[in-house]
mmCIF file of C-alpha atoms in Angstrom:
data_model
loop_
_atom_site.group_PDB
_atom_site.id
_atom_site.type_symbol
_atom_site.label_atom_id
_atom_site.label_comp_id
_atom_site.label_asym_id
_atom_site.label_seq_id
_atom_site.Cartn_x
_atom_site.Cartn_y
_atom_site.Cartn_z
ATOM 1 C CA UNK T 261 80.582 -79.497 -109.418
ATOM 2 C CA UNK T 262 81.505 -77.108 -106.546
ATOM 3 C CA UNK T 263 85.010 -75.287 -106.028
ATOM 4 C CA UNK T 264 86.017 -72.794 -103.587
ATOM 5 C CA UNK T 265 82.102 -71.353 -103.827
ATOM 6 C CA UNK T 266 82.193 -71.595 -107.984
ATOM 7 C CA UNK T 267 79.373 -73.925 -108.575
ATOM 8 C CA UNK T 268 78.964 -75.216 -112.246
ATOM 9 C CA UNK T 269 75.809 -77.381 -113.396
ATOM 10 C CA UNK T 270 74.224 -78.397 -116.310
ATOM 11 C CA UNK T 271 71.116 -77.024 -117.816
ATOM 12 C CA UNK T 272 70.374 -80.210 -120.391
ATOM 13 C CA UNK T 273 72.129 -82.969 -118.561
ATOM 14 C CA UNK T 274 70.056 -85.519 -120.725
ATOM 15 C CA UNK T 275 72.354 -84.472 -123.824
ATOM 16 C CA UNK T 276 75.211 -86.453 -122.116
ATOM 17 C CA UNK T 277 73.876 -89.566 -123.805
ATOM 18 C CA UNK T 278 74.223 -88.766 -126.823
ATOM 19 C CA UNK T 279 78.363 -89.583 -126.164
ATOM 20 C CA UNK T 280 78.126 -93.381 -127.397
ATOM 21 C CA UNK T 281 76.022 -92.257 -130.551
ATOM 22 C CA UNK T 282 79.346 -92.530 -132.865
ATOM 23 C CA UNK T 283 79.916 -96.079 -131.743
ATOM 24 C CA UNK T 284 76.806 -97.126 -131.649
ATOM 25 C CA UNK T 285 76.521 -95.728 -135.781
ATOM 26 C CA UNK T 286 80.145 -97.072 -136.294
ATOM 27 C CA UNK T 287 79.211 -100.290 -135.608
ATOM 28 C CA UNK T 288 75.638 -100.865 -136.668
ATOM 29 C CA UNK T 289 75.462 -99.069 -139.856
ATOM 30 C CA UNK T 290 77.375 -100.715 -142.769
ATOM 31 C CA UNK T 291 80.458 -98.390 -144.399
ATOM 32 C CA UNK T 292 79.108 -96.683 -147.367
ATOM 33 C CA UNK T 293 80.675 -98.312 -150.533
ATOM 34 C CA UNK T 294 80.573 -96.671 -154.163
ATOM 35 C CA UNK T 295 81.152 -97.948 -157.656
ATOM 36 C CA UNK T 296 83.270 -95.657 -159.960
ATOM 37 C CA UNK T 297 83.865 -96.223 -163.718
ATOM 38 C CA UNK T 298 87.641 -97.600 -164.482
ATOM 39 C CA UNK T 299 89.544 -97.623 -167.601
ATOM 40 C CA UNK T 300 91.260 -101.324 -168.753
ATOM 41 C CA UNK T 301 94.319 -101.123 -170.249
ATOM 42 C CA UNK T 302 96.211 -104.289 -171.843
ATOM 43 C CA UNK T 303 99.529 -105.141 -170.519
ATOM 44 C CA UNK T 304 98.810 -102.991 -167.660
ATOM 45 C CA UNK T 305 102.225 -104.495 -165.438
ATOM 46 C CA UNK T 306 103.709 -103.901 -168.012
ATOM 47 C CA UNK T 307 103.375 -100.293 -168.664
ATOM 48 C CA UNK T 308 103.275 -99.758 -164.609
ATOM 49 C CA UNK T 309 107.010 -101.527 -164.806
ATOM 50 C CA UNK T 310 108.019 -99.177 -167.419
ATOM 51 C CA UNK T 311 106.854 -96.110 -165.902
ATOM 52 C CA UNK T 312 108.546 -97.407 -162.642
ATOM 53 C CA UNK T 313 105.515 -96.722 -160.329
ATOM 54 C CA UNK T 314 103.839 -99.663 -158.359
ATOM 55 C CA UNK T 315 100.061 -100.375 -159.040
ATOM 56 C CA UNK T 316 97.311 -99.975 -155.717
ATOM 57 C CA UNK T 317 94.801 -101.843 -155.333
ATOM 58 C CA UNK T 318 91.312 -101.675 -157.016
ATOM 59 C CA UNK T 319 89.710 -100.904 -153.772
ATOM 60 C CA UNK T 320 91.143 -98.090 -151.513
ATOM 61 C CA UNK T 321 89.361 -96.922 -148.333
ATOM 62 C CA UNK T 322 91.134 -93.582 -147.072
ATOM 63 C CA UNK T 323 92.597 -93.999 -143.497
ATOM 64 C CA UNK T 324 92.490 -91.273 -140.636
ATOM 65 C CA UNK T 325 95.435 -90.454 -138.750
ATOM 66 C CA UNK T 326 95.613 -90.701 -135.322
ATOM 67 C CA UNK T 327 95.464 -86.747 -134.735
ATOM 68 C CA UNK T 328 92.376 -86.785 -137.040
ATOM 69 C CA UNK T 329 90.475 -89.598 -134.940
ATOM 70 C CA UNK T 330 91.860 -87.926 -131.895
ATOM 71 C CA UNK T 331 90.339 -84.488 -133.115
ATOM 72 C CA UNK T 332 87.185 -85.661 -134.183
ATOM 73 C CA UNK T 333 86.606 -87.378 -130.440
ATOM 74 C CA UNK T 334 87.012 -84.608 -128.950
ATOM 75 C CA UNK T 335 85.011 -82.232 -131.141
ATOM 76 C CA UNK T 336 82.077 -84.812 -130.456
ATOM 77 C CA UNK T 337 82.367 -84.591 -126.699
ATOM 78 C CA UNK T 338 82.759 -80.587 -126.603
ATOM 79 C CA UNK T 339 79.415 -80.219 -129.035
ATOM 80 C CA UNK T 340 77.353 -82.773 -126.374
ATOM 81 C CA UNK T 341 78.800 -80.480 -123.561
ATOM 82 C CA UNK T 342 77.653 -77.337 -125.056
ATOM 83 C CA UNK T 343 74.237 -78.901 -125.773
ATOM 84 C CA UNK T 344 74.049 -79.760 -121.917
ATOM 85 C CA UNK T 345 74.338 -76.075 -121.206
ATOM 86 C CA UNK T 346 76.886 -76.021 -118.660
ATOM 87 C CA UNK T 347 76.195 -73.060 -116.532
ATOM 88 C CA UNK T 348 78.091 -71.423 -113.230
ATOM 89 C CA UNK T 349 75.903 -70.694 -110.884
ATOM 90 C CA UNK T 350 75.877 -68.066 -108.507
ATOM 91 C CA UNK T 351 75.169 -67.043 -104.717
ATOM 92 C CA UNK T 352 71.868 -67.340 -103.786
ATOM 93 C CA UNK T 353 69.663 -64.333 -103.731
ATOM 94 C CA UNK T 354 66.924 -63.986 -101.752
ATOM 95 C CA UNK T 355 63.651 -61.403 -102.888
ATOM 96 C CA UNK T 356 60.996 -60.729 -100.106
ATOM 97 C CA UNK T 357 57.772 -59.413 -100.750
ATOM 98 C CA UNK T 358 54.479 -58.395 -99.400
ATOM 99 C CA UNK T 359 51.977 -61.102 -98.849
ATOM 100 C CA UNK T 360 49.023 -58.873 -97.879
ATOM 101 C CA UNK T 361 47.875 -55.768 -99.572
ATOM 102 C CA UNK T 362 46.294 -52.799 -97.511
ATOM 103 C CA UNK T 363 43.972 -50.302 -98.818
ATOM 104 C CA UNK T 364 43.466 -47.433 -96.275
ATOM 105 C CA UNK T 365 40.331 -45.209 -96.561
ATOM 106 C CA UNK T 366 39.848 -42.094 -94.875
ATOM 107 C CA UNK T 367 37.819 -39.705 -94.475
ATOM 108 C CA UNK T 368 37.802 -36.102 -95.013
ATOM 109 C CA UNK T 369 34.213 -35.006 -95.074
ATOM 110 C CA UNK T 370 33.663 -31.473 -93.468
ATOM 111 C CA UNK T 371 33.113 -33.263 -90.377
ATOM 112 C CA UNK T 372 36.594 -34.009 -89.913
ATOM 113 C CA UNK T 373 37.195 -30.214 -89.275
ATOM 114 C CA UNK T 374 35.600 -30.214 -85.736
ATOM 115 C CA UNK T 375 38.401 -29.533 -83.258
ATOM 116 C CA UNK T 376 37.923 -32.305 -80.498
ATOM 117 C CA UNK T 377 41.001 -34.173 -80.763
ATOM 118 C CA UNK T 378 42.298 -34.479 -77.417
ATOM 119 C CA UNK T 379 46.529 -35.659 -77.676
ATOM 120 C CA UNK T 380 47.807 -37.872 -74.624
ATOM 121 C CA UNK T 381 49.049 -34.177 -73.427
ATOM 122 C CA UNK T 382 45.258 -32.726 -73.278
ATOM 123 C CA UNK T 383 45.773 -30.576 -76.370
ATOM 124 C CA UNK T 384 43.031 -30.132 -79.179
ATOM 125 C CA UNK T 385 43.512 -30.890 -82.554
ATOM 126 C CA UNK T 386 41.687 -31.065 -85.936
ATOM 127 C CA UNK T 387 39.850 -34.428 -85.930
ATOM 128 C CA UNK T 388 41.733 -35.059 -89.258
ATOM 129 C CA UNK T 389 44.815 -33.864 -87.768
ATOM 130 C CA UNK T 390 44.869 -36.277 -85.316
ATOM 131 C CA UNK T 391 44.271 -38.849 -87.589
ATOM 132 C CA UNK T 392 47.082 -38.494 -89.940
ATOM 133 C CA UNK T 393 48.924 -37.764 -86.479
ATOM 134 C CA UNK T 394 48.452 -41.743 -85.753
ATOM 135 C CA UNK T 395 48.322 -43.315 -89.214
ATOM 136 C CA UNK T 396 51.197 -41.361 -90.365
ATOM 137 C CA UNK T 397 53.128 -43.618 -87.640
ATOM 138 C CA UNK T 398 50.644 -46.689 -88.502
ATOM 139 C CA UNK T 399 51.974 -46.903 -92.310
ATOM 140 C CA UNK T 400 56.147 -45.956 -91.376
ATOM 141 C CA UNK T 401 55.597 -49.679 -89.283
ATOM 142 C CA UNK T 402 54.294 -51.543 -92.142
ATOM 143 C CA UNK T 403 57.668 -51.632 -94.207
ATOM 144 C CA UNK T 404 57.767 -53.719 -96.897
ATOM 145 C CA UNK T 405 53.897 -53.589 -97.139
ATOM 146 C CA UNK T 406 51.927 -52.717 -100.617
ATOM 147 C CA UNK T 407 49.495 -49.809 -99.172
ATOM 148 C CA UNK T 408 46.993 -47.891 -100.973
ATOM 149 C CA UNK T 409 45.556 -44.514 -99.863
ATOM 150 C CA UNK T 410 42.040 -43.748 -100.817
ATOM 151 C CA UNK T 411 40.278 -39.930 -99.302
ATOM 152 C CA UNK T 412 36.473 -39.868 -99.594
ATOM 153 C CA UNK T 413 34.197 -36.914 -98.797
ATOM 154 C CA UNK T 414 31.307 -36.367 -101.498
ATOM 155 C CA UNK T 415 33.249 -38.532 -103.371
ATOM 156 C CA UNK T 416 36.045 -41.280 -103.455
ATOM 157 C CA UNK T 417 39.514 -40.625 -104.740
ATOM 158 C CA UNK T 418 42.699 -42.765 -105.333
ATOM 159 C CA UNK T 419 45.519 -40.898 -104.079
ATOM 160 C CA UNK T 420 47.645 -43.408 -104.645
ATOM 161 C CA UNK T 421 47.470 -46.853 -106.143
ATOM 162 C CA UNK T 422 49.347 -49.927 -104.327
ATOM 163 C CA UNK T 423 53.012 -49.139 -103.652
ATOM 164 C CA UNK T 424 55.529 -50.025 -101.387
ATOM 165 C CA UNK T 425 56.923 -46.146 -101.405
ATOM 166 C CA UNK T 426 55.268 -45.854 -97.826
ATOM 167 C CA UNK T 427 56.923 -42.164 -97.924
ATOM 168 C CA UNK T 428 55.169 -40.824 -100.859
ATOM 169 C CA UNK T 429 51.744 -42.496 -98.710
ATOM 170 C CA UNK T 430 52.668 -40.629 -96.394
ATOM 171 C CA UNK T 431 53.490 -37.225 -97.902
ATOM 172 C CA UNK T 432 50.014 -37.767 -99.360
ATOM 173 C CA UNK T 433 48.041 -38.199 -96.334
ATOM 174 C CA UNK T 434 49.929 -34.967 -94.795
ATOM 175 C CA UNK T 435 48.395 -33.059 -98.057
ATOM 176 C CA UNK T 436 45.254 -33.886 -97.216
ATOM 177 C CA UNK T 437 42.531 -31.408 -96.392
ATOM 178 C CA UNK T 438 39.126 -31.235 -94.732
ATOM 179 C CA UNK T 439 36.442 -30.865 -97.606
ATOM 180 C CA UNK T 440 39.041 -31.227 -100.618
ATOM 181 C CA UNK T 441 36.505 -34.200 -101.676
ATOM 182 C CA UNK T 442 33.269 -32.563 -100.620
ATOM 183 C CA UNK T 443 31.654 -32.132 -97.356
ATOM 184 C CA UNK T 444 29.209 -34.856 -97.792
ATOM 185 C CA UNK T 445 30.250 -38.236 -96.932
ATOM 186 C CA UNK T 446 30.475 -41.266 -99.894
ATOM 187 C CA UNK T 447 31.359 -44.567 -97.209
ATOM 188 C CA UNK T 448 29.642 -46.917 -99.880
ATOM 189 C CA UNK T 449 31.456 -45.465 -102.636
ATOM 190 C CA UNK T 450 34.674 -45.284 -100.539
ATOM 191 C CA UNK T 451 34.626 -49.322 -100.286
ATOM 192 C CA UNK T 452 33.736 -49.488 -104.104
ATOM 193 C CA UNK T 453 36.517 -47.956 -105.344
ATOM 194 C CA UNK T 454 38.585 -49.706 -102.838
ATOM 195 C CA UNK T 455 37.563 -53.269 -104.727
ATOM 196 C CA UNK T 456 38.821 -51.797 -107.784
ATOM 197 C CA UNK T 457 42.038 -50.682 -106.604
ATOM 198 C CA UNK T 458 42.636 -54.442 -105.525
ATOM 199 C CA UNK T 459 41.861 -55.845 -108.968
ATOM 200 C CA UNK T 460 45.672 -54.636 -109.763
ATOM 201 C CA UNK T 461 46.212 -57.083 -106.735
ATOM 202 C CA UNK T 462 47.368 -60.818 -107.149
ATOM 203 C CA UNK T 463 47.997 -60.971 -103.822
ATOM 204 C CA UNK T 464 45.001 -63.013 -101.991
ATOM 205 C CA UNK T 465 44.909 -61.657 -98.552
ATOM 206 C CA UNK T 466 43.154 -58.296 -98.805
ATOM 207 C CA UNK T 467 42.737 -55.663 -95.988
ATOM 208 C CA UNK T 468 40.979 -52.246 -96.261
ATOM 209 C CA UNK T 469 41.400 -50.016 -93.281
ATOM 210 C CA UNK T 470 38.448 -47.400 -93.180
ATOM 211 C CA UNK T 471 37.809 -44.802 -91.085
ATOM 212 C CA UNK T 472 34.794 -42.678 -90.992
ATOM 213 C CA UNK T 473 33.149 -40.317 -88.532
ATOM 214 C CA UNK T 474 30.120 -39.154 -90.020
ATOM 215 C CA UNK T 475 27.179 -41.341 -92.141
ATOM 216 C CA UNK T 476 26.468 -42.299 -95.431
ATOM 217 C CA UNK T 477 23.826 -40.157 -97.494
ATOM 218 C CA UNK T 478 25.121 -39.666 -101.024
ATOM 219 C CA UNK T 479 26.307 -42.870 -102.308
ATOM 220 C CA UNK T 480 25.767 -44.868 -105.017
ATOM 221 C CA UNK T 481 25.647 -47.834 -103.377
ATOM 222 C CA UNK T 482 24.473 -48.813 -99.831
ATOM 223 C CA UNK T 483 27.910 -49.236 -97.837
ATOM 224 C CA UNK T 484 26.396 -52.793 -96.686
ATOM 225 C CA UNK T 485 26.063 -53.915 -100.311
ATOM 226 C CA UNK T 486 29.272 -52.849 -100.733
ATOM 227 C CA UNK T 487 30.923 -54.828 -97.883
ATOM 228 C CA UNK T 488 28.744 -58.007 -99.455
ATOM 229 C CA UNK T 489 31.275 -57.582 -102.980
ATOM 230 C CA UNK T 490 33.856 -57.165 -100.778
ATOM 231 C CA UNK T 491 33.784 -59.946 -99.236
ATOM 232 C CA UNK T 492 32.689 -61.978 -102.102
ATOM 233 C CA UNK T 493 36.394 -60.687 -103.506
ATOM 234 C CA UNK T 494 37.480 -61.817 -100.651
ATOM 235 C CA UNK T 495 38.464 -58.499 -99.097
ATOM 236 C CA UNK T 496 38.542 -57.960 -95.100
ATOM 237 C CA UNK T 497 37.588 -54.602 -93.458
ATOM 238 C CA UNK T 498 38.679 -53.319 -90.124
ATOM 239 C CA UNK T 499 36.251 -50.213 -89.938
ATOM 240 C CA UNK T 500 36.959 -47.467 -87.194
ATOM 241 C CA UNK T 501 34.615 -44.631 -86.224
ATOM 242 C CA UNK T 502 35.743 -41.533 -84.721
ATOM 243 C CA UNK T 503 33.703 -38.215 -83.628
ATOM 244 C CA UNK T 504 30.821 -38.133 -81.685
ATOM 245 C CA UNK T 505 27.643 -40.316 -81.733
ATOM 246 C CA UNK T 506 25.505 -38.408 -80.439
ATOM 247 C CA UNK T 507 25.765 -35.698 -82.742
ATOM 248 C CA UNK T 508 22.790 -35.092 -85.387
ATOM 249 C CA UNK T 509 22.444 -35.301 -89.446
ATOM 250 C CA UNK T 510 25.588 -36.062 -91.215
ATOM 251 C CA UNK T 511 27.925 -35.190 -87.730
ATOM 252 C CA UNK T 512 26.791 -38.036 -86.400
ATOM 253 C CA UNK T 513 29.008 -41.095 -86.911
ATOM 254 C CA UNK T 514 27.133 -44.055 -88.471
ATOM 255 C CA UNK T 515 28.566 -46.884 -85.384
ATOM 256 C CA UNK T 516 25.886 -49.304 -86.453
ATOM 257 C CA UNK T 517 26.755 -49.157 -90.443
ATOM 258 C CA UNK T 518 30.384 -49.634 -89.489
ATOM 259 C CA UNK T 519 29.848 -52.484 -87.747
ATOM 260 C CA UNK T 520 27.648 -54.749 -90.018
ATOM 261 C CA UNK T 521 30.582 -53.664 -92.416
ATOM 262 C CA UNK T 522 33.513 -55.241 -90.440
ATOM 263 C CA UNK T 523 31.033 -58.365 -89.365
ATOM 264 C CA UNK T 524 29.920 -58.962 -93.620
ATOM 265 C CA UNK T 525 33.521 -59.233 -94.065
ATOM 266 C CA UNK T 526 34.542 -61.536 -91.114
ATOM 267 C CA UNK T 527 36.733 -58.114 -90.160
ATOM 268 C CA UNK T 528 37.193 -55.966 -86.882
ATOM 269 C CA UNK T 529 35.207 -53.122 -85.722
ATOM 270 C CA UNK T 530 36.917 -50.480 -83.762
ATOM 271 C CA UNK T 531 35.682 -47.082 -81.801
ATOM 272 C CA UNK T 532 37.957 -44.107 -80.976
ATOM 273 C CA UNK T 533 36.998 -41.349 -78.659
ATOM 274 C CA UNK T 534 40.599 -39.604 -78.722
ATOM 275 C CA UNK T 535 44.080 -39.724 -80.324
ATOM 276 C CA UNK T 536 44.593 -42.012 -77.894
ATOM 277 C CA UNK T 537 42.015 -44.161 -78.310
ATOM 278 C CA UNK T 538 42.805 -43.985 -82.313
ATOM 279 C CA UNK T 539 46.853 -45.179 -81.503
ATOM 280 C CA UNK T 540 45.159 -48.430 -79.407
ATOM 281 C CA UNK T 541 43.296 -48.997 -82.436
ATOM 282 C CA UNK T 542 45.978 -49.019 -84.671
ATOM 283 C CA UNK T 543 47.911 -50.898 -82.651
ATOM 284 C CA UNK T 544 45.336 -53.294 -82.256
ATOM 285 C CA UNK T 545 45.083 -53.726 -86.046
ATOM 286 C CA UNK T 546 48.414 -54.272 -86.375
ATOM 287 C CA UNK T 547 48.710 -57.146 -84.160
ATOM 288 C CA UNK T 548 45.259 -58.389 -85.860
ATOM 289 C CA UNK T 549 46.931 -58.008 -88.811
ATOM 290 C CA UNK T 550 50.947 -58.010 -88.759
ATOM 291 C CA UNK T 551 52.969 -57.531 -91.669
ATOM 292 C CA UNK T 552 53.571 -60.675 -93.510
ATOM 293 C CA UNK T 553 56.109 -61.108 -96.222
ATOM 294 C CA UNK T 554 56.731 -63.831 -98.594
ATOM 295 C CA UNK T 555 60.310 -64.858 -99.384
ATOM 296 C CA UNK T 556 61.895 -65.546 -102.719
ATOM 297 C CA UNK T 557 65.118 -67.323 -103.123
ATOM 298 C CA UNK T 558 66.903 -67.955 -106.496
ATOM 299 C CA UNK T 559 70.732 -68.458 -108.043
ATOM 300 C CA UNK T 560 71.286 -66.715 -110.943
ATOM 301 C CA UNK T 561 73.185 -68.172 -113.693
ATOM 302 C CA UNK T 562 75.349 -67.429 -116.438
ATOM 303 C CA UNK T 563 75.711 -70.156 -119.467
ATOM 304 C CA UNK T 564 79.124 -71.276 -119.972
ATOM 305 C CA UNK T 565 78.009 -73.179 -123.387
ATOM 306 C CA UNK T 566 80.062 -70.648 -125.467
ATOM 307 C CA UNK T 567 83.670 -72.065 -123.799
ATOM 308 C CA UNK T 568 83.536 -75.662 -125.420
ATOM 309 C CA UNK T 569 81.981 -74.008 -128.697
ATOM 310 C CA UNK T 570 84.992 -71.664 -129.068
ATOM 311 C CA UNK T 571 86.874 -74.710 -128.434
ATOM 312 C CA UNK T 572 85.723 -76.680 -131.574
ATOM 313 C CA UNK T 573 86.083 -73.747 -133.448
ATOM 314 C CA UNK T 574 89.929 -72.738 -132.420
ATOM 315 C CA UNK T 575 90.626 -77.371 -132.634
ATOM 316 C CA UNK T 576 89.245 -77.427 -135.768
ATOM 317 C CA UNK T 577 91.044 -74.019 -137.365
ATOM 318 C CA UNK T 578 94.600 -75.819 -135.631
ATOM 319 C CA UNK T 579 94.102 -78.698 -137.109
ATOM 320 C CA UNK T 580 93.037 -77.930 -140.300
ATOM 321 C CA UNK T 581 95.898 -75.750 -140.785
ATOM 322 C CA UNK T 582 98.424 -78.360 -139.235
ATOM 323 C CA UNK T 583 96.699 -80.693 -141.875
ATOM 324 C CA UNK T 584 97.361 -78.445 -144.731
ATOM 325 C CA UNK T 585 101.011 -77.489 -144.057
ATOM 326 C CA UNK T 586 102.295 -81.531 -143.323
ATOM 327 C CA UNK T 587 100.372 -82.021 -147.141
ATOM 328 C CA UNK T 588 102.223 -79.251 -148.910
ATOM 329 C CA UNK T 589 105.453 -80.243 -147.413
ATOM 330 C CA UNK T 590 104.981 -83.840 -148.873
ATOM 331 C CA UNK T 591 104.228 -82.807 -151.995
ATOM 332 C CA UNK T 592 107.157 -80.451 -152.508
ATOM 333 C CA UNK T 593 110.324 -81.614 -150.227
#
């Protein structure tokens, strides 16, 4: 039932057929008769003539009035309304959330300290710098988004957990420095902890973002073995190298590991030279991968059961009361 945007429904609608059930006792179950003792008296006209009153019959069955049938109908029909739970029901509201989680993983060996950044404008930055430069902008565009940040040097950290405050992700990254996790560089590890932060996920599409520029040598586990429980957890990884390739030892950025990582997980690999080159890839990820959302609708609802229940109660007070004041005023004119 729908007026002027007021929508009213019933929670229990089955209840309604319960309504005949008086009848259907009324007329199939025999009235309830009792024997009661009685006292004979001889000459009983007699003594009822003398004492002037007029003798009833030997069987009385109390009547109801017609305010006390009348009453007791309705009472019925307001209890099997408040056991349909009539409830108003409101606007609808609609709830949207993420449908993809994102884990990014960066890196912040002592590599990351080498100042060969070039900016669109020719200046040089901090290799780091420039990357917090473009993925700064990378996670204000993924609004509405659950995104993780995870900084591995020597070791992986959690610097946060999966949140949609994309600010405080950000502030984080900003804080980051070169070394603050070790100069060494943990990729396998980096991807380990990353499964672990998405077992507080019950999302099923999974993305980890990880960028590296130098090459594995103190991890736990091989980075490859770690993209092969990845993907068995059915996590996807875009991996992106940055620095140079040609450099020696630990400088030099692991290309081939990174891409047998993206290719065990059926993800994306992705090379950038420059800041430049680092904003393509970005942008490139996020057309790979766009934000997706999941909508919720529902109407909230208020129960309304309580209205015919105060009814009963304030019909059957009135009545009772009526009932009690027409008695006493028969018995004393």
């Amino acid at each position: 039932m729908a007026r002027r945007g007021l929508v009213i429904s019933l929670g229990f609608p089955w209840a309604l057929l319960l309504l005949p059930l008086p009848l259907l006792v009324h007329y199939l179950v025999p009235d309830h008769r009792e024997r009661v003792p009685a006292l004979r008296i001889p000459f009983f006209r007699r003594v009822v003539e003398t004492a002037g009153s007029e003798p009833g019959p030997g069987s009385v069955v109390l009547g109801r009035s017609l305010l006390q049938t009348a009453t007791g109908i309705l009472i019925w029909c307001l209890l099997i309304l408040a056991l349909a739970r009539p409830e108003k029901v409101g606007q609808p509201i609609e709830l949207s959330k993420s449908a993809r989680d994102v884990v990014l993983a960066i890196d912040i060996s002592g590599s990351m300290d080498a100042r060969d950044f070039q900016t669109p404008a020719g200046e040089t930055l901090q290799r780091l710098q420039g990357v917090k430069n473009v993925v700064s902008s990378f996670i204000e565009g993924r609004e509405g988004d659950r995104i993780a940040l995870i900084v591995f040097g020597s070791r992986a950290y959690v610097q946060s957990p999966l949140t949609q405050d994309l600010q405080t992700i950000g502030d984080l990254l900003d804080q980051t420095t070169v070394g603050m996790a070790g100069p060494h560089t943990a990729l396998g590890d980096s991807i380990g902890l990353a499964i672990r932060t998405f077992e507080a996920s019950e999302i099923d599409q999974r993305l980890l973002i990880l960028l590296s520029d130098g090459t594995d040598t103190v991890s736990r586990m091989s980075p490859v073995n770690a993209a092969e429980i990845a993907r068995n957890k059915g996590i996807e990884i875009f991996t992106i190298g940055v620095g140079n390739p040609q450099a020696s030892g630990e400088d030099k950025v692991d290309l081939e590991t990174l891409k047998q990582i993206a290719a065990r997980t059926r993800g994306q690999y992705f090379f950038a030279q420059d800041q430049d080159g680092l904003q393509q890839v970005y942008d490139r990820i996020d057309a790979l991968a766009p934000r997706e959302t999941e909508t919720l609708s529902y109407r909230p609802r208020r129960s309304l059961a309580w209205i015919p229940l105060a009814l009963i109660a304030a019909l059957g007070l009135g009545v009772t009361a009526y009932l009690v004041l027409t008695t006493r005023q028969r018995a004393h004119p």
